[in-house]
Structures are given as C-alpha cells and as structure tokens.
Short mmCIF file of C-alpha atoms in Angstrom, two decimals:
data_model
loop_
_atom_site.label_atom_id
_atom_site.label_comp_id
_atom_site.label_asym_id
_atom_site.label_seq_id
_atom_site.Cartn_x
_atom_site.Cartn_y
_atom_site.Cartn_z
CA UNK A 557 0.00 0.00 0.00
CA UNK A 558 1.14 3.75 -0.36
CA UNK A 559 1.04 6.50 1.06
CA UNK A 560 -2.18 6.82 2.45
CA UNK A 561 -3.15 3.50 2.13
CA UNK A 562 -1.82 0.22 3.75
CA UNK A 563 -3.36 1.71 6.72
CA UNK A 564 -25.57 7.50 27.69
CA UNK A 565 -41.10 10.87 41.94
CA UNK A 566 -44.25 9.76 41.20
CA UNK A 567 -45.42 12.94 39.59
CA UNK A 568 -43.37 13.00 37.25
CA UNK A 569 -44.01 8.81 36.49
CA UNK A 570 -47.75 9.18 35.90
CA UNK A 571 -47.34 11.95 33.52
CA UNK A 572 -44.48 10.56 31.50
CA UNK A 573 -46.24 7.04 31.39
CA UNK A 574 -49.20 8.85 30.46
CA UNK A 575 -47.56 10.92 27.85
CA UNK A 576 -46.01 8.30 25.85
CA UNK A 577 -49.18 8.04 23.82
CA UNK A 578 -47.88 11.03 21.40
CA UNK A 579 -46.24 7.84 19.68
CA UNK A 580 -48.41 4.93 20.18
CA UNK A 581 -51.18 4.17 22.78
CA UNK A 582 -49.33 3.34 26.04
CA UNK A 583 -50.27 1.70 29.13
CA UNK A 584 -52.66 4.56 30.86
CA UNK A 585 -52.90 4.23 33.89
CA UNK A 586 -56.53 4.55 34.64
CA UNK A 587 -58.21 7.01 37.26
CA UNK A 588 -58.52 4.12 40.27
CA UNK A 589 -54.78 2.82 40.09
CA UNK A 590 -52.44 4.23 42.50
CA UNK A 591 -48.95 4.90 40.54
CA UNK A 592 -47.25 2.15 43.10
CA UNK A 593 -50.37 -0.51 41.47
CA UNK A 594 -49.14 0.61 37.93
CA UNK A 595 -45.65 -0.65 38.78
CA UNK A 596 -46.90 -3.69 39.73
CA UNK A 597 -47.63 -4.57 35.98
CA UNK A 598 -44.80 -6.51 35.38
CA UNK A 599 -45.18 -8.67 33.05
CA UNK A 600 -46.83 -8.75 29.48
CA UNK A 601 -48.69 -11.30 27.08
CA UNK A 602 -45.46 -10.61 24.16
CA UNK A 603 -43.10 -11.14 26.45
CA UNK A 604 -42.70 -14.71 27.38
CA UNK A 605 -40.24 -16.47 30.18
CA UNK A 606 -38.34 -17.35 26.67
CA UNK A 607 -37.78 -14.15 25.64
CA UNK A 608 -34.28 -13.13 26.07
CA UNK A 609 -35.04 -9.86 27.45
CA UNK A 610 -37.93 -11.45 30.16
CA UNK A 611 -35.65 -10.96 32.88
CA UNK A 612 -34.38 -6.87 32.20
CA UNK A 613 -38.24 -6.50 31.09
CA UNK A 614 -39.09 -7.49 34.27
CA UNK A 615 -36.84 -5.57 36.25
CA UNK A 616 -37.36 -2.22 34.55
CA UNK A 617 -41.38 -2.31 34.49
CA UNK A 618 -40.91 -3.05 38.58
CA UNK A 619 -38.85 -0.07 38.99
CA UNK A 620 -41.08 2.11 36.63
CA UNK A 621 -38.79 2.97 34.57
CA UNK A 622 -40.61 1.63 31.59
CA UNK A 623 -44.64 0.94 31.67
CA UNK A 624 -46.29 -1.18 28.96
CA UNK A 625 -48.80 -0.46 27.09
CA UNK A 626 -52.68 -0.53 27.39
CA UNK A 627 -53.70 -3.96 25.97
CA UNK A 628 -50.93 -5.67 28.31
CA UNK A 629 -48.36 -5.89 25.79
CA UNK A 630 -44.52 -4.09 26.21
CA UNK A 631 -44.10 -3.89 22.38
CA UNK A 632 -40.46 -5.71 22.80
CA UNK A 633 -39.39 -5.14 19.12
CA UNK A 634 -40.82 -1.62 18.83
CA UNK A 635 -38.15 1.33 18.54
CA UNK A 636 -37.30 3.59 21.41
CA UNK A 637 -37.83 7.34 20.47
CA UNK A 638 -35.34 10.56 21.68
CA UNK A 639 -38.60 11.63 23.94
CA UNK A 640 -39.12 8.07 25.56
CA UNK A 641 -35.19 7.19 26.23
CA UNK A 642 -34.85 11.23 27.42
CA UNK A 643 -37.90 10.00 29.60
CA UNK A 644 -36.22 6.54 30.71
CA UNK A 645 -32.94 8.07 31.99
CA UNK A 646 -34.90 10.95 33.76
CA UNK A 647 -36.32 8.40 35.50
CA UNK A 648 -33.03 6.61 36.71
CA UNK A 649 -31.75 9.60 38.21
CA UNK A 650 -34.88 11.12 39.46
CA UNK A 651 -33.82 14.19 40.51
CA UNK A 652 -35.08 17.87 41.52
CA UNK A 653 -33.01 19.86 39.58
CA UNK A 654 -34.48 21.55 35.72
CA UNK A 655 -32.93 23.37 32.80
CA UNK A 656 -35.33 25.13 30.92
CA UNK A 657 -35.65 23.83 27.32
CA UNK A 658 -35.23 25.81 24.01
CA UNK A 659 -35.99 23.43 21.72
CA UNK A 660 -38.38 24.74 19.39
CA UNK A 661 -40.35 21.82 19.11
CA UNK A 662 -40.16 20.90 22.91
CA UNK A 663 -42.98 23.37 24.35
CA UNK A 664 -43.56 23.56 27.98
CA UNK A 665 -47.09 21.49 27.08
CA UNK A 666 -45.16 18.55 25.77
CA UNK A 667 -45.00 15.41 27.95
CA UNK A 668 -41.76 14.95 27.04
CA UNK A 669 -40.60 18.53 28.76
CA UNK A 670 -39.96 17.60 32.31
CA UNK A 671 -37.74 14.78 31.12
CA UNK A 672 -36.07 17.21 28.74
CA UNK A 673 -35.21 19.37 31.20
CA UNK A 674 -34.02 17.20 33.81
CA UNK A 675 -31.92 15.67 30.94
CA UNK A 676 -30.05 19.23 30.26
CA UNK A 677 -30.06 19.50 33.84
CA UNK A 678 -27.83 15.77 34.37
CA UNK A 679 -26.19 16.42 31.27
CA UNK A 680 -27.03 13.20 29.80
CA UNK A 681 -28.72 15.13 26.94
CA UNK A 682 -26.42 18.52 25.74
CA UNK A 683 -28.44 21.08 23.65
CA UNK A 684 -24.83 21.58 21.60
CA UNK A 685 -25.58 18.22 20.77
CA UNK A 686 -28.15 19.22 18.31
CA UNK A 687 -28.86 21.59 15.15
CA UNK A 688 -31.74 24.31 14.31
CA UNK A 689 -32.40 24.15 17.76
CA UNK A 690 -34.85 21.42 17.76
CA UNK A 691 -34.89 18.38 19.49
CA UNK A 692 -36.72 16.23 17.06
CA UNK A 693 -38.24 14.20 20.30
CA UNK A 694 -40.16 11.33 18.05
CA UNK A 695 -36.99 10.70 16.09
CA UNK A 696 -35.52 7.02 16.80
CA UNK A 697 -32.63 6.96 19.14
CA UNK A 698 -29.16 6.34 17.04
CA UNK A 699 -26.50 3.67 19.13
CA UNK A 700 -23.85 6.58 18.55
CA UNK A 701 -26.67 9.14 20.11
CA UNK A 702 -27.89 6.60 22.97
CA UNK A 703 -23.80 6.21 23.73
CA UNK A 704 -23.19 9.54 23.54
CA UNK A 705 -26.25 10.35 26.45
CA UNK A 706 -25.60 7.29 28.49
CA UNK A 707 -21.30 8.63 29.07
CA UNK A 708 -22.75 11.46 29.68
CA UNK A 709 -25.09 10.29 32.32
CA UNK A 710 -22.17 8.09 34.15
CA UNK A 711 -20.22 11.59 33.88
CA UNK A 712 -22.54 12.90 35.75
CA UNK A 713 -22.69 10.17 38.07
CA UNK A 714 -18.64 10.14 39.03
CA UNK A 715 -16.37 12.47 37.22
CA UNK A 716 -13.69 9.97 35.96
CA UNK A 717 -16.04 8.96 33.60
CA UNK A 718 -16.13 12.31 32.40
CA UNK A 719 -11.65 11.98 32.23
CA UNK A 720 -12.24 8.95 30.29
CA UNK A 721 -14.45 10.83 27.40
CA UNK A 722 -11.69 13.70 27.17
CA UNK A 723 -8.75 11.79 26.83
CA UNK A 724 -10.46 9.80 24.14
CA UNK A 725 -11.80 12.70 22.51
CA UNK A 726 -8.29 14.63 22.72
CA UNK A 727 -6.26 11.93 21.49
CA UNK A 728 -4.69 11.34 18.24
CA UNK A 729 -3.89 7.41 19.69
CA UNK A 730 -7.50 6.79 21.22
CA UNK A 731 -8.61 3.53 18.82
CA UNK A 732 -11.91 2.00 19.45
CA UNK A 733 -12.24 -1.82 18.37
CA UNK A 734 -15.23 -1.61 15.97
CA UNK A 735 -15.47 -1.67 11.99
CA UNK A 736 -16.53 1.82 11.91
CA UNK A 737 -13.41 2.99 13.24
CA UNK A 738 -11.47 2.75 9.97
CA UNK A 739 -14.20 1.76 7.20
CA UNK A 740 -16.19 4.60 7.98
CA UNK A 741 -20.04 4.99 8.87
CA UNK A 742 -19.27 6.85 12.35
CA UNK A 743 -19.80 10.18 13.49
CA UNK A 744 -15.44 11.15 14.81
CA UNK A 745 -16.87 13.02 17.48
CA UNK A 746 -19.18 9.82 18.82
CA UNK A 747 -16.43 7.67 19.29
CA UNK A 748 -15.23 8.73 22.81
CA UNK A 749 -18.64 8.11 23.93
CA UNK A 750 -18.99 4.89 22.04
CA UNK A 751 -15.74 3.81 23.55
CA UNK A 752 -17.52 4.16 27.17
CA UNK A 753 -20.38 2.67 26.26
CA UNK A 754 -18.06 -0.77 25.02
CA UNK A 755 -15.59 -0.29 27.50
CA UNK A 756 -18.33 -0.38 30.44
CA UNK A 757 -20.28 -3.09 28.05
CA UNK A 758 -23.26 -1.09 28.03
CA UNK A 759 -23.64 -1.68 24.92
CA UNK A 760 -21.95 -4.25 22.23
CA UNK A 761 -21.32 -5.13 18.58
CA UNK A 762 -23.55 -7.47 16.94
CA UNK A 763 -22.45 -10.84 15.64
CA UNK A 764 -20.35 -9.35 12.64
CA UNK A 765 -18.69 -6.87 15.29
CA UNK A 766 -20.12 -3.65 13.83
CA UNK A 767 -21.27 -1.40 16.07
CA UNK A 768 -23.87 0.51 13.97
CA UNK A 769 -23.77 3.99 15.40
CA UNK A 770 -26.76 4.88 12.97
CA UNK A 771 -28.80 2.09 13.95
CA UNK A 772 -31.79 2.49 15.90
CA UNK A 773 -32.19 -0.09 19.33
CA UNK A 774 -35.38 -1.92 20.51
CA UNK A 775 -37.28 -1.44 23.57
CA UNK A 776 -36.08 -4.85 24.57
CA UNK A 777 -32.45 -3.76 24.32
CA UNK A 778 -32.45 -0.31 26.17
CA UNK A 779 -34.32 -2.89 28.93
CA UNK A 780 -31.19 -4.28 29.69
CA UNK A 781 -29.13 -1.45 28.82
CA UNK A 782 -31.06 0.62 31.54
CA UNK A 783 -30.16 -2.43 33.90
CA UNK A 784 -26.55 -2.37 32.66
CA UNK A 785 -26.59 1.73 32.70
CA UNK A 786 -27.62 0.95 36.91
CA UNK A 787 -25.05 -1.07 37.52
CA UNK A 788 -22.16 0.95 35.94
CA UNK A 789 -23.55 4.39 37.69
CA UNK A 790 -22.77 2.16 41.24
CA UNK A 791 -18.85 1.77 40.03
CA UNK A 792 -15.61 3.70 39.04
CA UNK A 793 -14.32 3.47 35.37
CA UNK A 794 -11.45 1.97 36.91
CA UNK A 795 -13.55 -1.22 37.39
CA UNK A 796 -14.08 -1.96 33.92
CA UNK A 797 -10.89 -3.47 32.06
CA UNK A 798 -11.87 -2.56 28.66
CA UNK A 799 -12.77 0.83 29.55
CA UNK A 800 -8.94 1.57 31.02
CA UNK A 801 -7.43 -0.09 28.21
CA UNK A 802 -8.65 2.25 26.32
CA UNK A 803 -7.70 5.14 28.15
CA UNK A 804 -4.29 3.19 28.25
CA UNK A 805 -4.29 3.35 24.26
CA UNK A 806 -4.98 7.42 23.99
CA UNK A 807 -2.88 7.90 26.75
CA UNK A 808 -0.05 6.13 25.85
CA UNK A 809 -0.79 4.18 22.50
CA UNK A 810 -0.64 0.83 24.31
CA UNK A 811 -2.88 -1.45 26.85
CA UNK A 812 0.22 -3.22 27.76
CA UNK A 813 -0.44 -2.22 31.85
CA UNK A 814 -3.82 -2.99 31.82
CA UNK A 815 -4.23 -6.58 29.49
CA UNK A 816 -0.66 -7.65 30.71
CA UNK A 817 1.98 -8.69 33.62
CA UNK A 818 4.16 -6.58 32.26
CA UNK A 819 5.43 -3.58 33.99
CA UNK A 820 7.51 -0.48 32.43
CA UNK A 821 10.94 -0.04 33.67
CA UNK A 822 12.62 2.96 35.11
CA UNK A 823 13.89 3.58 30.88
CA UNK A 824 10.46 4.41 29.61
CA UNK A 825 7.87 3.06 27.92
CA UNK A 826 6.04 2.84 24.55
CA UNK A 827 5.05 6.48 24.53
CA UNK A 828 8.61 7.54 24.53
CA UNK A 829 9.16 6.30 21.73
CA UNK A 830 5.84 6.62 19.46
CA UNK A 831 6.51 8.06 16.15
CA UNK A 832 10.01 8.34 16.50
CA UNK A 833 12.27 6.86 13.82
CA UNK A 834 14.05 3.93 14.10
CA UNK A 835 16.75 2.95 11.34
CA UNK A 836 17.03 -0.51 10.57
CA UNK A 837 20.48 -2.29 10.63
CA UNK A 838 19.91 -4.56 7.80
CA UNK A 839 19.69 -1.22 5.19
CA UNK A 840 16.10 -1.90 4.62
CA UNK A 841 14.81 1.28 5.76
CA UNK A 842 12.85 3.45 8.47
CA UNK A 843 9.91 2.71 10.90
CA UNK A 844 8.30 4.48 13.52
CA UNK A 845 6.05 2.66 16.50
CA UNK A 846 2.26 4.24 15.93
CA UNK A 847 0.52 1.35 18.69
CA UNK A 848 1.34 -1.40 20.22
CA UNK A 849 -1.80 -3.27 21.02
CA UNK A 850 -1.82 -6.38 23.43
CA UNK A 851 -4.36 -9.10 23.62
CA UNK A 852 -3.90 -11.99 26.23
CA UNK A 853 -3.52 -14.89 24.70
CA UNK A 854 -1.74 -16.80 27.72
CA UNK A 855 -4.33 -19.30 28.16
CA UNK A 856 -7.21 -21.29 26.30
CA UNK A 857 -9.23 -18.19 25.42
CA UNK A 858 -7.87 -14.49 23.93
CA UNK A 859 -8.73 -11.82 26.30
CA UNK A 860 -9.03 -7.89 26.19
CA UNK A 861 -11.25 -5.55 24.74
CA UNK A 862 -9.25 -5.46 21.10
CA UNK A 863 -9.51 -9.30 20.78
CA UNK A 864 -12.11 -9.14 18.62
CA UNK A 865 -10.44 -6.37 15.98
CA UNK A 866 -7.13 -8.44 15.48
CA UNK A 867 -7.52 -12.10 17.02
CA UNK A 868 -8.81 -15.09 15.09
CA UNK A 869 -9.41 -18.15 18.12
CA UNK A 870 -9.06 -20.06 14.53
CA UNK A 871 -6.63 -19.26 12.66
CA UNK A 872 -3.84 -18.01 15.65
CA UNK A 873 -4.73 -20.75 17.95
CA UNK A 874 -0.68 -21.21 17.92
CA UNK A 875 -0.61 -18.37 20.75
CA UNK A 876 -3.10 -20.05 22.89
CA UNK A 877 -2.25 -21.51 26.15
CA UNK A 878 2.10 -20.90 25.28
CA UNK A 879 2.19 -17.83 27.76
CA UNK A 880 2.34 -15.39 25.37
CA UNK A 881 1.04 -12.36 24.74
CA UNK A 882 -0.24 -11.32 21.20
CA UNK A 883 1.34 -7.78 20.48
CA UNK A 884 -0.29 -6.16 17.35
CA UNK A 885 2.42 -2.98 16.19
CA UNK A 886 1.26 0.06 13.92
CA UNK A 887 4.00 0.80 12.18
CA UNK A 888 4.99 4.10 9.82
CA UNK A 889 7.46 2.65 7.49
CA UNK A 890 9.84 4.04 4.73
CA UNK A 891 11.78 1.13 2.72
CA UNK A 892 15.33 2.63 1.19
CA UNK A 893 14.58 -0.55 -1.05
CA UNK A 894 11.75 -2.67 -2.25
CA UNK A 895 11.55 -5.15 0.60
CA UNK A 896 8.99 -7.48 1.97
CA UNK A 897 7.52 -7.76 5.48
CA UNK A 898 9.80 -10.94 6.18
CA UNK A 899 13.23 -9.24 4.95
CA UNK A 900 12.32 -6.00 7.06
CA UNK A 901 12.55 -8.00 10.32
CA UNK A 902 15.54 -10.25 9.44
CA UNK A 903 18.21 -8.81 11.46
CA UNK A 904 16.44 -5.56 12.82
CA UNK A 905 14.66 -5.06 16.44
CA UNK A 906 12.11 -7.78 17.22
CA UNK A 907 9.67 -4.65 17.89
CA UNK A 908 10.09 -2.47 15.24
CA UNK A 909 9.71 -4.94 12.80
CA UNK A 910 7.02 -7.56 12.89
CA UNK A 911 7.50 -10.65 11.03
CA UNK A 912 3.41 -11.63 10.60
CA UNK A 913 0.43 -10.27 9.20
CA UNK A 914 -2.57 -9.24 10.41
CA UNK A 915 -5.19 -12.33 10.11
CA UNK A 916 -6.93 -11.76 6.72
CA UNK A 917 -10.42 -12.09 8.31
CA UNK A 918 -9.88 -9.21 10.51
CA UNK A 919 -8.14 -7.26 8.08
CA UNK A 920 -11.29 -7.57 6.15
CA UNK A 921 -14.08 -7.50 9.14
CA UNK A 922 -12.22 -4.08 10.52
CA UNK A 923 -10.65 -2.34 7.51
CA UNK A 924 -6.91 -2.64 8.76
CA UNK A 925 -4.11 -2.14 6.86
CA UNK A 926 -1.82 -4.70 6.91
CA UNK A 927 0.54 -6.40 4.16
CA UNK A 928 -0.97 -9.73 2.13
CA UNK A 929 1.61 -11.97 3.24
CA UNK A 930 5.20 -11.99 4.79
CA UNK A 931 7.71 -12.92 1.66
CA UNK A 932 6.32 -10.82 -1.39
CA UNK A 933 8.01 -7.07 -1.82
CA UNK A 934 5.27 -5.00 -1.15
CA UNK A 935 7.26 -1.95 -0.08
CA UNK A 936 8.41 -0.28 -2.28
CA UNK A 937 11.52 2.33 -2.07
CA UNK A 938 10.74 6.10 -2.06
CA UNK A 939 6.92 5.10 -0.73
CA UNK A 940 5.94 5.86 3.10
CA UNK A 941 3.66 2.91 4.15
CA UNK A 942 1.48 2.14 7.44
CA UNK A 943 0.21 -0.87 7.96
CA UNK A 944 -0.74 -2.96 11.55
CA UNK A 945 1.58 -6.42 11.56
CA UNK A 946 1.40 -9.32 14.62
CA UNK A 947 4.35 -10.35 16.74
CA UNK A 948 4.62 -12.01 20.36
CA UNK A 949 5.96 -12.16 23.23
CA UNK A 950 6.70 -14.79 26.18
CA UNK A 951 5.92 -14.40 29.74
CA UNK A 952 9.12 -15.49 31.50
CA UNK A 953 10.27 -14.10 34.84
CA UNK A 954 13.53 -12.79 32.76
CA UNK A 955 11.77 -11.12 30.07
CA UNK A 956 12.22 -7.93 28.80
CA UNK A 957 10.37 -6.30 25.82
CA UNK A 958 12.28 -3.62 24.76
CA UNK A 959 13.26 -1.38 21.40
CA UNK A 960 15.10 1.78 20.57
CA UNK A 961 14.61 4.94 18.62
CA UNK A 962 18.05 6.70 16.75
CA UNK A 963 17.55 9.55 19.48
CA UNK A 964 18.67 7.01 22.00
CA UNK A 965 14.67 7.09 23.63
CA UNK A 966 13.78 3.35 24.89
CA UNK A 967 10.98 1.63 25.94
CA UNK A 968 12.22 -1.62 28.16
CA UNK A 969 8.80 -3.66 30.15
CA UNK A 970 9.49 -6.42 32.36
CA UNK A 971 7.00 -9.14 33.71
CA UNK A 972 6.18 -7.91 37.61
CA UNK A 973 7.82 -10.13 40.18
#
C-alpha cells in the first residue's frame, strides 16, 4: 500500500407514562390505580419467560422505569424514540433539579418537557448536541446518540467517567475496536462516547462486530441497557478493564499495563518512543512505532477488549495456552529498497519490525491495513507505508520487551515479580 493506504417521583411517572401516547397508545394508567399498582404490571402477554429480554423486562417495568402499554403488551421489538429514552434516563436519576428547554419543538405542554429538562439539567442530553435548535423528540434513538447520552449520564454520576471521554476525545492514539473505526459509517466526534459505552459493556457489537452507530435499538435492548446503565452508575471506570485499556491506548498508544503482567521499567515506555524513527540495521529502511496493542492470549481463550479487531481463536490458535502475549504494532514505514515484510525484520529489532500479518479475516471485518503476506516485496523504495503487523511475546520471569529509537529514547517492560 502507499502512502495513504496500507493503513448514555411519582409525579413526574404518571405523567411521562401517560404521555407516551404522542407515539403509540401506552399503558394509561386509569383514574382508580395508585402509581405504586401501575408498577406492579410486570409482566406482558409478548413477552414470554423465553424471551431473552424477560428478565431486564421485568426488572425495569418493577422499577417504573418503563410501563407497557394498554392492551398488556410491552411492544419488545418496537423502537425507542429521543422523547421516551430522554424520559427513561430521567427516571433513573430522578432528581429535583431543571434546565429550561429551548428546543423549538419541545414546548412547555409537551410530555416529554420535564424529562427534557431534567436531561439538560444531568447532562445526559447537551443542547450543543443538536442543530436548528430542535430536538426532534419522536426521532428514533441512534447507538452513537444513545452512547453519547448514556457517558454522559455516568459523567454525571462520578467524574472519571467524564476523564475517560476527554482523553479519548483529545487523542490522536484513542482507537476504538469496531469496523466503523477505519471503514467509515461513524460520526469522529461519537467515538469517545462509544468507547464508554463498550468499555463499560453497556452496549456491544452485533455478531459481525459492527457497532452501527446509525442504527436504531429496541425497547427490549435499552431494557437491559437501563439495567446495565444501573449497575455501571454504582462503580468507578477503573472497574471496567476494557474501559482503562482504552484510556491506556490514547494515553499512551498501548494497553500493555492494563491486558498484561508486564510492567515499564525505570527507561520508559512505549510512549517515549511513538513516532520516533528507528533505522534498521539490515539497510532496509525506516519505521516508527504508531501502537502497540496487546491481547492476552496466555491461556485457552484471547482476552481484552481489542480481541475481537485483530484475534482469530481459529486461525492463531498457535498463541493459545504458550504464555504469550499477542502484540499487534502500527507501524509508519519508509523502505530505502523494495523489501517485503519478512526481509524487514531479518536482522532488525524484534519490535520495530514484525514478522506476521494481520489475520486476513480481521483485516477484512475491521478495515486494517496490513501487508498480504510476509515474503512478497510489497514496499516499495521512495513510498511511506502504514500498515498494523502481529508479533509475540513470552511471559518469563527474565523477560524484557524492549526497542530503541536513533535519538537514544527506549521503551524496556518487564513481567512484575
């Protein structure tokens, strides 16, 4: 490849329960039921014990959070509008405090408005967040704009959470292990927020790992999301591995502290040394460290929240269970002669020069650049190529992973005693 290639009190429950039914008839709650006997209605004739959502279902309609609807059915499959979810999460926090809306098409009539307005007040719901001024409160929820109010609401909850969206936002390393992330179909400025929302697992890719930012979620799924959203507001970002390996990443390009037993040495570590060139000894050219990504492959199973971007169980079952750890390099490379992949890492640092592609599923699955196979010449002299390649290394008690830049800047990790 060339350049440029290769590479979130009762009051205020009746009326939103009763308000719903500006989209479709909802469960009214009629004139003789308290709002504590509408909570009670737990359970509905489409949602069966087999449903895979039964359990979530179950739990949110008992904490009125979300009511069904006035035949006895909850409508599992049915889309969740901005109004409802702004609704939904006003509910969670349930709290006194109100910003006054200026949406246009949000009038203090609308039963939507309280919700609204707690929602600016929480800061799950920003009104930079949308254009014209207006609201649009019966447009489906988007993944990237449920992610985006769900952060927000755990930023509101503890702080950190609020660290964790900057430094992903602010970061020319942050890299978020979805599809979208290098084939396109994602909003740049959602990705911080979609990185919470995977890093916390409040939400998750479907079955072909996309994420679908513009797709729209069920009222089944923001069930157990609300559950999941519940549970997360109760703990510290620092609980959640994925979530600090990626704050690892755009901190420091790599999740080697968090996914590893490795610790950094008094000599420095990979972000002394990203993007800085290093000239190979073999005459083959010049490469700079962009990541260095780690997934744990040490036992029977591949662990870490990038396992699914570079990993095939399949077809790299070779690392399993041999106490090593799977290091996937971005590299910026400049060949002073047509070379291949193999012939780069003959003879040069282990770590500046990976000797194995990227699995050719992934490659395809997430977009990444990465060369077609180890012995062919596809660098080519005069061209600036980058490209993601696979090395390893061994957890020993005498190990040391280490590399050098021509500046004399090292990074040098040993496993923790």
């Amino acid at each position: 490849m060339k350049r440029g290639t290769f590479r979130k009190n009762s009051n205020k429950l009746l009326l939103a329960t009763l308000a719903l039914a500006v989209a479709t008839p909802v469960y009214a709650i009629p004139a003789t039921y308290s709002v504590a006997e509408a909570a009670t209605k737990t359970t509905f004739k489409d949602v069966p014990k087999s449903h895979w959502a039964y359990e979530s279902i179950k739990q949110v309609a008992e904490k009125g959070l979300v009511a069904g609807y006035s035949d006895g059915t909850y409508k599992p499959s049915a889309q969740v509008t901005r109004a409802e979810f702004a609704t939904f999460l006003s509910r969670v926090f349930d709290g006194n405090d109100r910003t006054p809306s200026k949406f246009s098409d949000v009038g203090a009539s609308h039963w939507a408005n309280d919700a609204i307005q707690e929602g600016l007040a929480v800061g799950f719901i920003k009104a930079s967040d949308f254009s014209n001024n207006r609201f649009e409160p019966n447009k489906a929820m988007t993944r990237g704009d449920m992610s985006r109010w769900l952060a927000n609401g755990l930023a509101h909850a503890n702080a950190d959470y609020g660290k964790a969206i900057e430094e992903m936002a602010n970061s020319s390393l942050t890299l978020i292990p979805i599809p979208e992330f290098y084939g396109g179909g994602v909003n740049k400025k959602d990705l911080p927020y979609i990185g919470v929302a995977l890093g916390t697992g409040l939400l998750t890719g479907y079955e072909d790992f996309t994420f679908k930012p513009n797709g729209n979620s069920t009222r089944a799924e923001v069930a157990t999301i609300l559950i999941r959203f519940m549970d997360a507001m109760k703990k510290a970002p620092s609980d959640f591995t994925g979530l600090k390996e990626l704050r690892e990443v755009a901190s420091t390009g790599t999740n080697i502290l968090t996914i590893s037993n490795f610790k950094k040495s008094e000599y420095g570590g990979y972000e002394d040394v990203l993007g800085k060139p290093h000239t190979y000894l073999n005459n083959t050219g010049i490469a700079t460290i962009e990541h260095a990504v780690f997934v744990d492959t040490t036992g029977s199973k591949p662990k870490g929240i990038f396992k699914d971007m570079f990993f095939n169980e399949s077809n790299n079952i070779a690392f399993l269970n041999k106490g090593v750890y799977a290091i996937y390099y971005e590299y910026t490379f400049k060949p002073s002669r047509d070379v291949s992949l193999l012939s780069v890492s003959n003879g040069s640092d282990m770590h500046f020069a990976s000797n194995l592609v990227v699995d050719k599923s992934k490659v395809a699955q997430f977009h990444i650049t990465s060369p077609t196979g180890s012995s062919k010449n596809e660098f080519m002299k005069g061209e600036t190529y980058r490209f993601w390649a696979l090395n390893g290394v061994k957890v020993k008690s005498d190990e040391k992973l280490r590399g050098r830049t021509d500046d004399g800047s090292m990074f040098i990790y040993e496993v923790a005693k």
